[in-house]
Amino acid sequence: MDKNITFSYNYSAKENKELMEIRKKYLPQSESKMEELKRLDAYVQNSGVVESLCAGIGGIMIFGIGMCFAMEVIGQGIFFIIFGILLGLIGMAAMLMAYPIHQMIYKHTKEKYADKIIALSDTIMNNSK
């Protein structure tokens, strides 16, 4: 009684793709020079956005509270009107500072990473020739 039993299973294309995606998660990750260049460029381009948004949104909120006081939605009397106008001016100043804050942080980050980005792009261009 000679029983030669073999078992073979072939994955379908969809299952094979899913298998490769799972396997890729656990393999050591290495970043190519082009990916590093893109990552650094994106970091520089997006620097200062959160800070300027916080300044702008905070200014809008302060301005809105000031307008509520000035229009006597909150409180009544000349004190609240004057306080509301002052709060509105502070809010406007914060809103106006949002763009300069963004530009200042962007320029600082650009200067910080410029040499590395240029060296990396030169390396990529020289390797492709």
Tab-separated table of C-alpha atoms in Angstrom:
chain	number	residue	atom	x	y	z
A	1	MET	CA	0.000	0.000	0.000
A	2	ASP	CA	1.947	2.948	-1.317
A	3	LYS	CA	0.298	6.248	-0.599
A	4	ASN	CA	2.045	9.243	-2.054
A	5	ILE	CA	-0.112	12.124	-0.917
A	6	THR	CA	0.951	15.653	-1.653
A	7	PHE	CA	-0.724	18.879	-0.844
A	8	SER	CA	-0.277	22.122	-2.701
A	9	TYR	CA	-2.155	25.357	-2.436
A	10	ASN	CA	-1.891	28.363	-4.691
A	11	TYR	CA	-2.955	31.784	-3.513
A	12	SER	CA	-5.185	33.825	-5.710
A	13	ALA	CA	-3.912	37.176	-6.980
A	14	LYS	CA	-6.013	39.066	-4.440
A	15	GLU	CA	-4.829	36.925	-1.541
A	16	ASN	CA	-1.234	37.129	-2.748
A	17	LYS	CA	-1.424	40.929	-2.847
A	18	GLU	CA	-2.845	41.010	0.664
A	19	LEU	CA	-0.155	38.591	1.815
A	20	MET	CA	2.586	40.796	0.355
A	21	GLU	CA	1.124	43.919	2.015
A	22	ILE	CA	1.102	42.203	5.406
A	23	ARG	CA	4.630	40.884	4.867
A	24	LYS	CA	5.857	44.352	3.844
A	25	LYS	CA	4.759	45.776	7.230
A	26	TYR	CA	7.159	43.479	9.061
A	27	LEU	CA	10.182	43.759	6.803
A	28	PRO	CA	12.868	46.281	7.769
A	29	GLN	CA	11.944	49.641	6.276
A	30	SER	CA	14.517	51.644	4.407
A	31	GLU	CA	13.946	55.086	2.974
A	32	SER	CA	15.302	55.866	-0.472
A	33	LYS	CA	17.027	59.166	-1.143
A	34	MET	CA	14.077	60.384	-3.212
A	35	GLU	CA	11.619	59.533	-0.422
A	36	GLU	CA	13.837	61.337	2.088
A	37	LEU	CA	13.989	64.390	-0.202
A	38	LYS	CA	10.193	64.427	-0.566
A	39	ARG	CA	9.743	64.047	3.194
A	40	LEU	CA	12.134	66.907	3.978
A	41	ASP	CA	10.531	69.144	1.346
A	42	ALA	CA	7.047	68.461	2.716
A	43	TYR	CA	8.283	69.179	6.239
A	44	VAL	CA	9.715	72.547	5.174
A	45	GLN	CA	6.627	73.500	3.138
A	46	ASN	CA	4.253	72.684	6.005
A	47	SER	CA	6.295	74.287	8.780
A	48	GLY	CA	4.576	77.087	10.614
A	49	VAL	CA	1.072	76.137	9.519
A	50	VAL	CA	-0.102	74.925	12.938
A	51	GLU	CA	1.357	77.930	14.735
A	52	SER	CA	-0.193	80.432	12.331
A	53	LEU	CA	-3.562	78.659	12.463
A	54	CYS	CA	-3.507	78.801	16.253
A	55	ALA	CA	-2.724	82.523	16.180
A	56	GLY	CA	-5.439	83.200	13.589
A	57	ILE	CA	-8.134	81.108	15.217
A	58	GLY	CA	-7.260	82.417	18.675
A	59	GLY	CA	-7.449	85.965	17.326
A	60	ILE	CA	-10.834	85.290	15.773
A	61	MET	CA	-12.144	83.911	19.059
A	62	ILE	CA	-10.867	86.903	21.041
A	63	PHE	CA	-12.260	89.262	18.406
A	64	GLY	CA	-15.658	87.548	18.595
A	65	ILE	CA	-15.786	87.762	22.379
A	66	GLY	CA	-14.835	91.417	22.136
A	67	MET	CA	-17.642	92.064	19.685
A	68	CYS	CA	-20.093	90.332	22.015
A	69	PHE	CA	-19.061	92.709	24.787
A	70	ALA	CA	-19.063	95.762	22.497
A	71	MET	CA	-22.549	95.045	21.147
A	72	GLU	CA	-23.764	94.354	24.699
A	73	VAL	CA	-24.693	90.744	24.025
A	74	ILE	CA	-22.667	89.968	27.138
A	75	GLY	CA	-23.037	92.603	29.862
A	76	GLN	CA	-24.366	96.135	29.638
A	77	GLY	CA	-22.798	99.510	30.203
A	78	ILE	CA	-19.959	101.638	28.909
A	79	PHE	CA	-17.351	99.521	30.706
A	80	PHE	CA	-18.333	96.436	28.708
A	81	ILE	CA	-18.349	98.396	25.439
A	82	ILE	CA	-14.831	99.728	26.035
A	83	PHE	CA	-13.642	96.317	27.222
A	84	GLY	CA	-15.156	94.741	24.104
A	85	ILE	CA	-13.442	97.218	21.799
A	86	LEU	CA	-10.095	96.521	23.488
A	87	LEU	CA	-10.617	92.771	23.179
A	88	GLY	CA	-11.551	93.241	19.520
A	89	LEU	CA	-8.324	95.161	18.886
A	90	ILE	CA	-6.272	92.464	20.617
A	91	GLY	CA	-8.035	89.827	18.498
A	92	MET	CA	-7.323	91.778	15.311
A	93	ALA	CA	-3.659	92.052	16.260
A	94	ALA	CA	-3.476	88.287	16.817
A	95	MET	CA	-5.149	87.642	13.448
A	96	LEU	CA	-2.757	90.022	11.711
A	97	MET	CA	0.230	88.255	13.296
A	98	ALA	CA	-0.757	84.838	11.887
A	99	TYR	CA	0.860	85.358	8.479
A	100	PRO	CA	4.125	86.863	9.776
A	101	ILE	CA	4.388	83.982	12.260
A	102	HIS	CA	4.010	81.509	9.399
A	103	GLN	CA	6.597	83.298	7.257
A	104	MET	CA	9.096	83.557	10.116
A	105	ILE	CA	8.889	79.853	10.992
A	106	TYR	CA	8.934	78.847	7.307
A	107	LYS	CA	12.060	80.915	6.581
A	108	HIS	CA	13.839	79.564	9.658
A	109	THR	CA	13.022	75.959	8.736
A	110	LYS	CA	13.969	76.558	5.096
A	111	GLU	CA	17.374	77.932	6.109
A	112	LYS	CA	17.885	75.029	8.514
A	113	TYR	CA	17.212	72.300	5.933
A	114	ALA	CA	18.364	74.033	2.709
A	115	ASP	CA	21.892	72.598	2.720
A	116	LYS	CA	20.698	69.049	3.386
A	117	ILE	CA	17.992	69.235	0.694
A	118	ILE	CA	20.389	70.678	-1.889
A	119	ALA	CA	23.061	68.058	-1.108
A	120	LEU	CA	20.503	65.272	-1.310
A	121	SER	CA	19.063	66.540	-4.596
A	122	ASP	CA	22.595	66.873	-6.041
A	123	THR	CA	23.310	63.273	-5.040
A	124	ILE	CA	20.113	62.066	-6.716
A	125	MET	CA	20.789	64.070	-9.899
A	126	ASN	CA	24.396	62.835	-10.131
A	127	ASN	CA	23.353	59.205	-9.649
A	128	SER	CA	20.721	59.435	-12.373
A	129	LYS	CA	23.187	60.659	-15.026
